[in-house]
Short mmCIF file of C-alpha atoms (C1' of nucleotides) in Angstrom, two decimals:
data_model
loop_
_atom_site.label_atom_id
_atom_site.label_comp_id
_atom_site.label_asym_id
_atom_site.label_seq_id
_atom_site.Cartn_x
_atom_site.Cartn_y
_atom_site.Cartn_z
CA MET A 1 17.21 6.01 18.68
CA LYS A 2 15.64 8.99 17.76
CA ARG A 3 17.85 12.07 18.20
CA VAL A 4 15.88 15.06 19.37
CA LEU A 5 16.74 18.81 19.78
CA VAL A 6 15.47 20.92 22.50
CA ILE A 7 16.24 24.64 22.25
CA ASP A 8 15.18 26.57 25.18
CA ASP A 9 17.25 28.92 27.66
CA GLU A 10 15.52 27.36 30.81
CA PRO A 11 18.40 24.98 32.05
CA GLN A 12 15.63 23.25 34.43
CA ILE A 13 13.01 22.69 30.98
CA ARG A 14 16.49 21.06 29.40
CA ARG A 15 17.61 19.88 32.23
CA LEU A 16 14.12 17.88 32.70
CA LEU A 17 13.79 17.18 28.94
CA THR A 18 16.98 15.72 28.62
CA ILE A 19 16.49 13.42 31.59
CA SER A 20 13.26 12.05 30.21
CA LEU A 21 13.10 11.92 27.06
CA GLY A 22 17.00 9.93 27.63
CA LYS A 23 14.74 7.36 29.46
CA LYS A 24 12.71 6.87 26.15
CA ASP A 25 15.51 5.88 23.77
CA TYR A 26 15.83 9.34 22.81
CA GLU A 27 19.70 11.08 22.37
CA VAL A 28 18.97 14.55 23.73
CA PHE A 29 20.61 17.53 22.19
CA GLU A 30 19.88 20.81 23.90
CA ALA A 31 20.92 25.00 22.52
CA PRO A 32 20.01 27.75 25.21
CA THR A 33 19.31 30.45 21.65
CA ALA A 34 17.77 30.65 18.51
CA PHE A 35 20.78 30.90 17.09
CA GLU A 36 22.35 28.29 18.83
CA GLY A 37 19.52 26.29 17.63
CA MET A 38 19.88 26.43 13.97
CA GLN A 39 23.31 25.84 13.88
CA ALA A 40 22.50 22.36 15.86
CA VAL A 41 20.01 21.59 13.24
CA GLN A 42 22.68 21.63 11.03
CA SER A 43 25.66 20.02 12.63
CA ILE A 44 23.41 17.51 14.59
CA ARG A 45 20.31 16.83 12.30
CA PRO A 46 17.86 15.94 14.45
CA ASP A 47 14.58 14.24 14.18
CA ILE A 48 12.26 16.24 15.70
CA ILE A 49 13.18 19.62 17.18
CA LEU A 50 11.19 20.96 20.50
CA LEU A 51 11.44 24.72 20.53
CA ASP A 52 10.07 27.31 23.05
CA LEU A 53 9.31 30.92 21.96
CA GLY A 54 10.60 32.50 25.07
CA LEU A 55 13.98 33.15 23.72
CA PRO A 56 16.40 35.97 24.03
CA ASP A 57 17.82 36.35 21.19
CA MET A 58 14.90 35.80 18.41
CA ASP A 59 11.18 35.52 17.66
CA GLY A 60 10.09 31.78 18.07
CA SER A 61 8.17 32.44 15.28
CA ARG A 62 10.63 34.33 13.96
CA ALA A 63 12.77 30.99 14.30
CA LEU A 64 10.72 28.39 13.08
CA ALA A 65 9.73 30.50 10.05
CA GLU A 66 13.58 30.38 8.49
CA LEU A 67 14.01 27.13 9.51
CA ARG A 68 10.67 26.23 6.83
CA LEU A 69 13.09 27.67 4.40
CA TRP A 70 15.06 24.67 4.23
CA SER A 71 14.00 21.92 6.39
CA THR A 72 10.74 20.02 7.01
CA ILE A 73 12.31 18.33 10.30
CA PRO A 74 9.25 18.16 12.72
CA VAL A 75 9.23 20.80 15.16
CA ILE A 76 6.80 21.05 18.45
CA ILE A 77 6.86 23.93 20.29
CA LEU A 78 6.45 24.37 23.91
CA SER A 79 5.69 27.65 25.11
CA VAL A 80 4.21 29.22 28.12
CA ARG A 81 1.82 31.78 26.42
CA ASP A 82 -1.89 29.80 25.61
CA ALA A 83 -3.65 33.01 23.74
CA GLU A 84 -5.36 31.28 20.19
CA ALA A 85 -3.65 33.90 18.27
CA ASP A 86 -0.24 32.67 18.77
CA ILE A 87 -1.23 28.86 18.32
CA VAL A 88 -2.50 29.76 15.32
CA ALA A 89 0.09 31.92 13.79
CA LEU A 90 2.49 29.26 14.89
CA LEU A 91 0.91 26.18 13.24
CA ASN A 92 -0.31 27.87 10.07
CA ALA A 93 4.04 28.98 10.14
CA GLY A 94 4.78 25.44 9.50
CA ALA A 95 4.79 24.12 13.46
CA ASP A 96 3.75 20.41 13.92
CA ASP A 97 2.31 20.81 17.21
CA TYR A 98 1.72 23.44 20.26
CA LEU A 99 2.08 22.31 24.23
CA THR A 100 1.09 25.07 26.92
CA LYS A 101 3.95 25.23 29.38
CA PRO A 102 3.72 23.23 32.26
CA PHE A 103 2.79 20.66 30.20
CA ARG A 104 2.61 16.89 30.83
CA VAL A 105 5.80 14.53 29.93
CA GLU A 106 3.89 11.88 28.08
CA GLU A 107 1.52 13.69 26.39
CA LEU A 108 4.53 15.22 24.99
CA LEU A 109 6.15 12.34 23.96
CA ALA A 110 2.78 10.69 22.94
CA ARG A 111 2.75 13.61 20.47
CA MET A 112 6.29 13.39 19.28
CA ASN A 113 5.40 9.99 18.64
CA VAL A 114 2.84 11.16 16.35
CA ALA A 115 4.69 13.88 14.53
CA LEU A 116 7.42 11.13 13.85
CA ARG A 117 5.09 8.70 13.36
CA ARG A 118 3.61 10.58 9.61
CA LEU A 119 7.17 10.85 8.63
CA ARG A 120 7.77 7.40 8.23
CA PRO A 121 6.66 6.00 4.55
CA ASP A 122 9.66 8.92 3.62
CA MET A 123 11.88 7.75 5.49
CA ARG A 124 11.97 4.64 4.82
CA GLU A 125 14.39 2.93 2.08
CA SER A 126 12.98 0.08 0.92
CA VAL A 127 14.94 -0.85 -1.74
CA TYR A 128 17.66 -3.32 -2.39
CA GLU A 129 20.12 -2.54 -5.22
CA CYS A 130 23.15 -4.51 -5.54
CA GLY A 131 25.82 -3.69 -8.66
CA ASP A 132 22.60 -2.72 -11.72
CA LEU A 133 20.03 -5.55 -10.56
CA ARG A 134 17.26 -3.18 -8.61
CA ILE A 135 14.89 -4.41 -6.42
CA ASP A 136 11.58 -2.21 -5.04
CA PHE A 137 10.05 -4.01 -1.98
CA ASP A 138 7.52 -0.87 -2.52
CA GLU A 139 6.88 -0.96 -5.78
CA ARG A 140 7.38 -4.65 -5.87
CA SER A 141 9.55 -4.47 -9.15
CA VAL A 142 12.99 -5.49 -10.37
CA SER A 143 14.72 -3.86 -12.96
CA ILE A 144 18.32 -4.54 -14.10
CA GLU A 145 20.15 -1.70 -16.02
CA GLU A 146 17.26 0.10 -15.83
CA ARG A 147 14.98 -1.24 -17.97
CA ALA A 148 12.16 -2.94 -15.69
CA ILE A 149 12.13 -7.13 -15.35
CA ARG A 150 8.67 -9.16 -15.47
CA LEU A 151 8.77 -12.00 -12.82
CA THR A 152 5.86 -14.10 -11.94
CA PRO A 153 4.73 -14.24 -8.10
CA THR A 154 6.46 -16.97 -7.44
CA GLU A 155 9.99 -15.71 -9.09
CA TYR A 156 9.78 -13.00 -7.66
CA ALA A 157 9.09 -14.78 -4.24
CA ILE A 158 12.21 -16.36 -4.53
CA LEU A 159 14.22 -13.14 -5.65
CA ALA A 160 13.02 -11.00 -2.68
CA PHE A 161 13.75 -13.77 -0.36
CA LEU A 162 17.20 -13.74 -0.98
CA ALA A 163 17.69 -10.63 -1.81
CA ARG A 164 16.85 -9.91 2.22
CA ASN A 165 18.84 -12.47 3.27
CA GLY A 166 21.69 -10.25 1.79
CA GLY A 167 24.05 -11.98 0.00
CA LYS A 168 23.50 -15.53 3.10
CA ILE A 169 23.11 -18.33 2.00
CA VAL A 170 19.74 -19.81 2.14
CA THR A 171 19.49 -23.35 2.25
CA GLN A 172 16.46 -25.08 0.10
CA THR A 173 14.48 -26.18 2.91
CA ARG A 174 14.04 -22.46 3.58
CA LEU A 175 12.72 -21.21 0.39
CA LEU A 176 10.81 -23.78 -0.08
CA ARG A 177 8.99 -23.67 3.48
CA GLU A 178 9.40 -19.58 2.47
CA LEU A 179 7.40 -20.46 -0.37
CA TRP A 180 5.15 -22.63 0.24
CA GLY A 181 4.54 -22.68 4.07
CA PRO A 182 5.81 -24.74 6.55
CA LEU A 183 2.94 -27.34 6.17
CA ALA A 184 3.28 -27.84 2.61
CA ASP A 185 5.18 -31.10 0.98
CA ALA A 186 7.00 -29.54 -0.98
CA GLU A 187 8.89 -30.27 -4.28
CA PRO A 188 12.03 -29.33 -4.08
CA GLY A 189 11.76 -30.38 -8.53
CA SER A 190 9.45 -27.26 -8.68
CA LEU A 191 11.57 -24.82 -6.99
CA ARG A 192 15.11 -25.97 -9.57
CA VAL A 193 12.23 -25.29 -12.15
CA HIS A 194 11.33 -21.59 -11.06
CA ILE A 195 15.09 -21.22 -10.34
CA SER A 196 16.38 -21.76 -14.12
CA SER A 197 13.97 -19.59 -15.31
CA LEU A 198 14.25 -16.84 -12.50
CA ARG A 199 18.17 -16.68 -14.10
CA LYS A 200 16.47 -16.79 -17.64
CA LYS A 201 15.38 -13.49 -16.73
CA ILE A 202 17.99 -11.78 -14.32
CA GLU A 203 21.13 -13.32 -15.66
CA ARG A 204 22.94 -12.29 -19.00
CA ASN A 205 24.84 -16.26 -19.39
CA PRO A 206 21.83 -18.49 -17.64
CA SER A 207 24.15 -21.62 -17.93
CA GLN A 208 26.85 -19.29 -15.81
CA PRO A 209 25.06 -17.96 -12.70
CA GLY A 210 26.75 -14.38 -12.01
CA ARG A 211 24.09 -13.39 -9.30
CA LEU A 212 21.84 -16.68 -7.86
CA ILE A 213 24.53 -19.01 -7.09
CA THR A 214 24.01 -22.54 -6.21
CA GLU A 215 25.44 -23.78 -3.22
CA PRO A 216 25.92 -27.56 -4.28
CA GLY A 217 24.08 -29.47 -1.63
CA ILE A 218 22.54 -26.59 0.57
CA GLY A 219 21.09 -24.00 -0.93
CA TYR A 220 21.10 -20.70 -3.19
CA ARG A 221 22.33 -17.49 -2.71
CA LEU A 222 22.58 -13.66 -3.97
CA TYR A 223 25.58 -12.99 -5.13
CA CYS A 224 26.65 -9.11 -4.94
CA LYS A 225 28.65 -8.17 -7.14
CA MET B 1 -12.65 21.60 -1.17
CA LYS B 2 -11.81 19.11 1.79
CA ARG B 3 -14.15 16.66 3.20
CA VAL B 4 -14.75 16.34 7.08
CA LEU B 5 -16.61 14.30 8.91
CA VAL B 6 -17.78 14.81 12.06
CA ILE B 7 -19.10 12.16 14.48
CA ASP B 8 -20.80 13.51 17.47
CA ASP B 9 -23.33 12.85 19.20
CA GLU B 10 -24.51 16.09 20.61
CA PRO B 11 -26.78 18.24 17.27
CA GLN B 12 -25.28 21.79 18.96
CA ILE B 13 -21.66 20.90 18.77
CA ARG B 14 -22.49 19.42 15.07
CA ARG B 15 -24.33 22.25 13.99
CA LEU B 16 -21.21 24.63 15.19
CA LEU B 17 -19.07 23.04 13.48
CA THR B 18 -20.67 22.51 10.32
CA ILE B 19 -20.93 26.39 10.04
CA SER B 20 -17.71 27.18 10.91
CA LEU B 21 -16.06 24.64 8.74
CA GLY B 22 -18.13 25.51 6.15
CA LYS B 23 -17.46 28.56 5.88
CA LYS B 24 -13.70 27.75 5.16
CA ASP B 25 -13.68 25.51 2.76
CA TYR B 26 -14.84 22.61 4.55
CA GLU B 27 -17.57 20.79 3.01
CA VAL B 28 -19.02 18.73 6.02
CA PHE B 29 -20.70 15.29 6.95
CA GLU B 30 -21.86 14.78 9.77
CA ALA B 31 -22.48 11.27 11.72
CA PRO B 32 -24.18 11.03 15.33
CA THR B 33 -22.97 7.27 16.12
CA ALA B 34 -19.53 5.60 15.66
CA PHE B 35 -21.45 2.74 13.96
CA GLU B 36 -22.87 5.57 11.84
CA GLY B 37 -19.63 6.79 11.53
CA MET B 38 -17.76 3.95 10.25
CA GLN B 39 -20.28 3.95 7.66
CA ALA B 40 -19.81 6.83 6.28
CA VAL B 41 -16.22 7.10 6.09
CA GLN B 42 -16.63 4.19 3.75
CA SER B 43 -19.26 5.82 1.73
CA ILE B 44 -17.67 9.73 1.90
CA ARG B 45 -14.49 8.81 1.74
CA PRO B 46 -13.34 12.29 3.87
CA ASP B 47 -10.53 13.72 3.86
CA ILE B 48 -10.37 14.33 7.63
CA ILE B 49 -12.26 12.47 10.58
CA LEU B 50 -13.03 15.31 13.87
CA LEU B 51 -14.30 12.48 16.43
CA ASP B 52 -15.68 12.87 19.80
CA LEU B 53 -14.94 10.46 22.34
CA GLY B 54 -18.12 10.05 24.44
CA LEU B 55 -20.57 8.61 22.33
CA PRO B 56 -23.32 6.39 22.68
CA ASP B 57 -23.13 3.36 20.95
CA MET B 58 -19.43 2.37 21.09
CA ASP B 59 -15.89 3.63 22.75
CA GLY B 60 -14.05 6.35 20.87
CA SER B 61 -10.89 4.30 21.46
CA ARG B 62 -12.08 0.99 20.10
CA ALA B 63 -14.24 2.64 17.13
CA LEU B 64 -10.45 4.30 16.45
CA ALA B 65 -8.43 1.54 16.94
CA GLU B 66 -11.32 -0.37 14.16
CA LEU B 67 -10.66 2.49 12.00
CA ARG B 68 -6.83 1.87 12.06
CA LEU B 69 -6.97 -1.22 11.11
CA TRP B 70 -7.58 -0.41 7.24
CA SER B 71 -7.61 3.29 6.92
CA THR B 72 -4.67 5.83 7.55
CA ILE B 73 -7.33 9.02 7.25
CA PRO B 74 -6.06 11.66 9.74
CA VAL B 75 -8.33 11.58 12.60
CA ILE B 76 -8.45 14.43 15.48
CA ILE B 77 -10.00 13.94 19.16
CA LEU B 78 -12.96 15.92 20.54
CA SER B 79 -13.58 15.12 24.14
CA VAL B 80 -14.07 16.96 27.31
CA ARG B 81 -11.71 14.65 29.19
CA ASP B 82 -8.73 16.24 30.08
CA ALA B 83 -7.00 13.07 31.58
CA GLU B 84 -3.04 12.57 30.56
CA ALA B 85 -3.72 8.79 30.28
CA ASP B 86 -6.53 8.90 28.12
CA ILE B 87 -5.02 11.82 25.48
CA VAL B 88 -1.49 9.10 25.66
CA ALA B 89 -3.63 5.93 25.20
CA LEU B 90 -6.24 8.08 21.69
CA LEU B 91 -2.23 9.56 20.42
CA ASN B 92 -0.79 6.11 20.64
CA ALA B 93 -4.22 4.44 19.23
CA GLY B 94 -3.38 6.27 15.90
CA ALA B 95 -4.96 9.69 16.37
CA ASP B 96 -3.14 12.80 15.55
CA ASP B 97 -4.12 15.46 18.07
CA TYR B 98 -6.55 16.02 20.60
CA LEU B 99 -8.41 18.59 21.66
CA THR B 100 -10.26 19.15 25.08
CA LYS B 101 -13.75 21.17 24.96
CA PRO B 102 -14.75 23.15 24.86
CA PHE B 103 -12.49 24.13 22.16
CA ARG B 104 -11.32 27.22 20.08
CA VAL B 105 -12.49 26.91 16.67
CA GLU B 106 -9.71 28.87 14.72
CA GLU B 107 -7.05 26.62 16.63
CA LEU B 108 -9.26 23.50 15.93
CA LEU B 109 -8.77 24.52 11.58
CA ALA B 110 -5.46 25.12 12.58
CA ARG B 111 -4.86 21.90 14.02
CA MET B 112 -6.65 20.12 10.71
CA ASN B 113 -4.57 22.23 8.59
CA VAL B 114 -0.89 20.83 10.34
CA ALA B 115 -2.92 17.01 10.51
CA LEU B 116 -3.31 17.29 6.82
CA ARG B 117 -0.50 18.53 5.56
CA ARG B 118 0.99 15.72 7.43
CA LEU B 119 -0.32 13.32 4.58
CA ARG B 120 1.91 12.20 2.23
CA PRO B 121 2.39 14.61 -0.74
CA ASP B 122 0.82 12.84 -3.29
CA MET B 123 -2.54 12.11 -0.97
CA ARG B 124 -2.70 16.14 -0.96
CA GLU B 125 -2.50 16.69 -4.16
CA SER B 126 -5.44 18.09 -5.71
CA VAL B 127 -5.34 16.75 -9.42
CA TYR B 128 -3.15 13.75 -11.21
CA GLU B 129 -1.61 14.47 -14.45
CA CYS B 130 -0.02 12.18 -16.18
CA GLY B 131 -0.09 12.55 -20.10
CA ASP B 132 -3.11 12.99 -21.59
CA LEU B 133 -4.85 11.41 -18.14
CA ARG B 134 -6.03 14.00 -15.60
CA ILE B 135 -7.85 13.59 -12.35
CA ASP B 136 -9.15 16.22 -10.27
CA PHE B 137 -10.12 15.18 -7.02
CA ASP B 138 -11.41 18.22 -5.71
CA GLU B 139 -14.51 18.65 -8.39
CA ARG B 140 -13.98 14.47 -8.59
CA SER B 141 -13.93 14.79 -12.42
CA VAL B 142 -11.73 12.32 -14.89
CA SER B 143 -10.73 13.97 -18.11
CA ILE B 144 -8.18 12.62 -21.46
CA GLU B 145 -7.22 15.31 -23.91
CA GLU B 146 -9.21 17.75 -22.13
CA ARG B 147 -12.33 15.33 -22.45
CA ALA B 148 -14.79 15.25 -20.27
CA ILE B 149 -14.96 11.40 -19.32
CA ARG B 150 -17.81 9.63 -17.78
CA LEU B 151 -17.25 7.71 -14.30
CA THR B 152 -19.22 5.87 -12.62
CA PRO B 153 -18.44 5.73 -8.67
CA THR B 154 -16.87 2.54 -8.59
CA GLU B 155 -14.36 3.16 -11.39
CA TYR B 156 -14.19 6.96 -10.22
CA ALA B 157 -13.20 5.23 -6.51
CA ILE B 158 -10.84 2.58 -8.65
CA LEU B 159 -8.85 5.09 -10.79
CA ALA B 160 -8.81 7.35 -7.62
CA PHE B 161 -7.27 5.33 -5.08
CA LEU B 162 -4.49 4.04 -8.59
CA ALA B 163 -3.73 7.65 -8.59
CA ARG B 164 -3.09 8.35 -5.63
CA ASN B 165 -0.77 5.51 -4.84
CA GLY B 166 1.47 6.69 -7.88
CA GLY B 167 2.04 4.21 -10.37
CA LYS B 168 2.67 1.34 -7.32
CA ILE B 169 0.84 -1.70 -7.64
CA VAL B 170 -1.90 -2.15 -5.33
CA THR B 171 -2.60 -5.47 -4.46
CA GLN B 172 -6.46 -7.22 -5.17
CA THR B 173 -7.15 -7.07 -1.38
CA ARG B 174 -6.09 -3.26 -1.14
CA LEU B 175 -8.09 -2.20 -3.69
CA LEU B 176 -11.15 -4.85 -2.22
CA ARG B 177 -10.90 -3.31 1.19
CA GLU B 178 -10.62 0.49 -0.61
CA LEU B 179 -14.25 -0.53 -2.35
CA TRP B 180 -16.41 -2.65 -0.03
CA GLY B 181 -14.32 -2.07 3.37
CA PRO B 182 -12.93 -4.56 5.37
CA LEU B 183 -15.88 -6.27 6.76
CA ALA B 184 -17.18 -7.52 3.24
CA ASP B 185 -15.64 -9.96 1.37
CA ALA B 186 -16.13 -8.69 -1.55
CA GLU B 187 -16.34 -10.71 -4.90
CA PRO B 188 -12.97 -10.30 -7.09
CA GLY B 189 -15.57 -10.78 -10.17
CA SER B 190 -17.16 -8.03 -9.56
CA LEU B 191 -13.97 -6.46 -9.54
CA ARG B 192 -12.15 -7.54 -12.35
CA VAL B 193 -16.07 -6.05 -14.04
CA HIS B 194 -15.48 -2.82 -13.41
CA ILE B 195 -11.72 -2.40 -13.94
CA SER B 196 -12.79 -3.66 -17.95
CA SER B 197 -15.54 -1.18 -17.87
CA LEU B 198 -13.03 1.38 -16.79
CA ARG B 199 -10.76 0.17 -19.22
CA LYS B 200 -13.18 1.24 -22.23
CA LYS B 201 -13.44 4.29 -21.00
CA ILE B 202 -9.78 5.47 -20.36
CA GLU B 203 -7.88 3.04 -22.78
CA ARG B 204 -7.28 3.50 -26.21
CA ASN B 205 -7.62 0.00 -26.84
CA PRO B 206 -8.92 -1.79 -23.77
CA SER B 207 -7.14 -5.16 -24.63
CA GLN B 208 -4.29 -3.73 -25.06
CA PRO B 209 -4.09 -1.39 -21.91
CA GLY B 210 -1.50 1.15 -21.34
CA ARG B 211 -2.41 2.76 -18.21
CA LEU B 212 -4.39 0.34 -16.06
CA ILE B 213 -2.15 -2.28 -15.97
CA THR B 214 -2.46 -5.46 -14.79
CA GLU B 215 0.03 -7.46 -12.32
CA PRO B 216 -0.83 -10.66 -12.91
CA GLY B 217 -1.04 -13.12 -9.23
CA ILE B 218 -0.91 -9.34 -7.61
CA GLY B 219 -3.23 -6.56 -7.99
CA TYR B 220 -3.05 -3.36 -10.63
CA ARG B 221 -0.92 -0.49 -10.88
CA LEU B 222 -1.83 2.55 -13.04
CA TYR B 223 1.36 3.54 -15.29
CA CYS B 224 2.12 6.94 -15.95
CA LYS B 225 3.52 7.15 -19.54
"C1'" DC C 1 -45.70 2.11 -13.09
"C1'" DG C 2 -41.76 2.20 -16.17
"C1'" DC C 3 -37.07 4.13 -17.79
"C1'" DC C 4 -32.72 3.66 -16.47
"C1'" DG C 5 -28.36 3.87 -14.67
"C1'" DC C 6 -25.30 1.23 -11.68
"C1'" DC C 7 -24.45 -3.23 -9.42
"C1'" DT C 8 -23.52 -8.18 -8.97
"C1'" DT C 9 -23.51 -12.73 -10.30
"C1'" DA C 10 -22.76 -16.67 -13.27
"C1'" DA C 11 -20.74 -18.18 -17.16
"C1'" DC C 12 -17.04 -19.12 -21.46
"C1'" DG C 13 -12.63 -18.67 -23.32
"C1'" DC C 14 -8.04 -17.01 -23.07
"C1'" DC C 15 -3.70 -16.97 -21.23
"C1'" DT C 16 -0.48 -17.09 -17.57
"C1'" DT C 17 1.44 -19.93 -14.06
"C1'" DC C 18 2.48 -23.64 -11.90
"C1'" DT C 19 3.25 -28.81 -11.72
"C1'" DT C 20 5.19 -32.80 -12.83
"C1'" DA C 21 7.95 -35.78 -15.43
"C1'" DA C 22 11.83 -37.22 -18.16
"C1'" DC C 23 16.28 -36.63 -19.55
"C1'" DG C 24 21.12 -35.12 -19.88
"C1'" DC C 25 25.16 -33.22 -17.38
"C1'" DC C 26 28.67 -32.62 -13.36
"C1'" DT C 27 30.12 -34.00 -9.20
"C1'" DC C 28 31.74 -37.37 -5.90
"C1'" DA C 29 32.85 -42.12 -3.75
"C1'" DT C 30 33.55 -46.05 -4.55
"C1'" DA D 1 36.22 -46.39 -14.29
"C1'" DT D 2 31.13 -46.40 -12.73
"C1'" DG D 3 27.44 -46.23 -10.82
"C1'" DA D 4 24.48 -43.08 -7.84
"C1'" DG D 5 22.57 -38.06 -6.90
"C1'" DG D 6 21.93 -33.57 -7.12
"C1'" DC D 7 20.85 -30.43 -10.38
"C1'" DG D 8 19.85 -27.90 -14.74
"C1'" DT D 9 16.96 -27.83 -18.46
"C1'" DT D 10 13.10 -28.72 -21.30
"C1'" DA D 11 8.28 -30.20 -22.19
"C1'" DA D 12 3.02 -31.08 -21.41
"C1'" DG D 13 -0.61 -30.95 -18.90
"C1'" DA D 14 -3.28 -29.25 -15.31
"C1'" DA D 15 -5.03 -25.14 -12.78
"C1'" DG D 16 -6.72 -21.25 -11.44
"C1'" DG D 17 -6.12 -16.24 -12.99
"C1'" DC D 18 -8.18 -12.92 -15.65
"C1'" DG D 19 -10.98 -10.02 -19.37
"C1'" DT D 20 -15.32 -9.91 -21.47
"C1'" DT D 21 -20.36 -10.44 -22.44
"C1'" DA D 22 -24.96 -10.97 -20.53
"C1'" DA D 23 -28.51 -10.93 -17.68
"C1'" DG D 24 -31.12 -10.31 -13.45
"C1'" DG D 25 -31.34 -6.98 -8.97
"C1'" DC D 26 -32.25 -2.70 -6.51
"C1'" DG D 27 -32.79 2.03 -6.50
"C1'" DG D 28 -33.97 6.58 -8.06
"C1'" DC D 29 -36.71 9.97 -11.19
"C1'" DG D 30 -39.92 11.28 -13.94
#
DNA sequence: CGCCGCCTTAACGCCTTCTTAACGCCTCAT
DNA sequence: ATGAGGCGTTAAGAAGGCGTTAAGGCGGCG
């Protein structure tokens, strides 16, 4: 569910966008003036902005320039003007796209997707953190108290799987299947060895685990202090 | 100085683009067919691609789909077709923009800037610097303590790819795909040799790497001191 | 044609990682 | 109390990954 802010002074355009975007998993917010639009950006924190150029109170390019002083939210310009100079100026001022009215709704949606798609990598949080233990799934790195821990592939796989299950109990069979695939007839013995060596690396006192907890007869879970 | 690959079968379009983009700090490469284009992406490693839809040997959307299997290089579609369905399909298939021929050159340049601007920040930096190691992506040159290092094309490709991934672990398979393309059945053995000779050039003590770190069982990463 | 630089392949040895087996501890049920 | 089974630990062996070197092939260039 993405939030989109429509800044346009024509009520019928806002209505059209509210309806058509509302059907497509967007939460739509409206602002009739640039001034109210700027305020709305602050309070609403939209994921993307649709900005009309013909606003009564402020030139669209001025509004965009001001916005770009402090925000990198994607902005798509909607305008009746089709002059190349306008388009170039707005795109260089930081707009992400420029559509000429009357625009086609499906195309607008596709172009909104493009603008949002390029944003993903920075937005995505892919770290597990719990006490002083930290797992960065992107970097594939593990650290305790800021100190990096070296794990073997299997050890990392176990820890990552338990972390992804967020403290819930994971049965042995599920872990075995996760590590060696559903077909392999995996030995529980091998798993026990990996658990042991993993504990040596992430537990203060490996003989009394504080994180990697055994649930007797069931499996294991990652306890978050 | 950015590299742009123009894939279009009409010589006059290629000529027009080569001239007008050449004036604007672009190094222009041309390919008349989708097939040659895909090969050129491999060898040239452009920063952005302009793709015509009306290619003789392959449908443009097919070409884009294949490219997107392994690459995220920005692609702008150039086409005579103006049907909404086409535009939406291409944008959803991973295109970054869509311009209808005849297009306006200034607008194209502005839209190319937008596409390049949206890249991850670390991707569009033209130099990588870390300790005494310095990589200039524009010049394709590498230096340590101000001393220039001579690297072979493959060595440079490995180092540059690791640097662009900013210290994160890069899987062997990803590195192999990056170097020899997605189709090639690449030999890990060859990669190991290149890594070895690369280390001889950039490491103080190649037998105990301080920069180009091996992550056993996974891949490599460039460690920034 | 011969030289040179680059890439690939193969061989070998080292080292990490995984597996297996043995043993001891604990818990629980009989 | 005692035996059985689950679990943790350790050590040893096997397997495979990785680094290195040398040799051969390919293409560019004088």
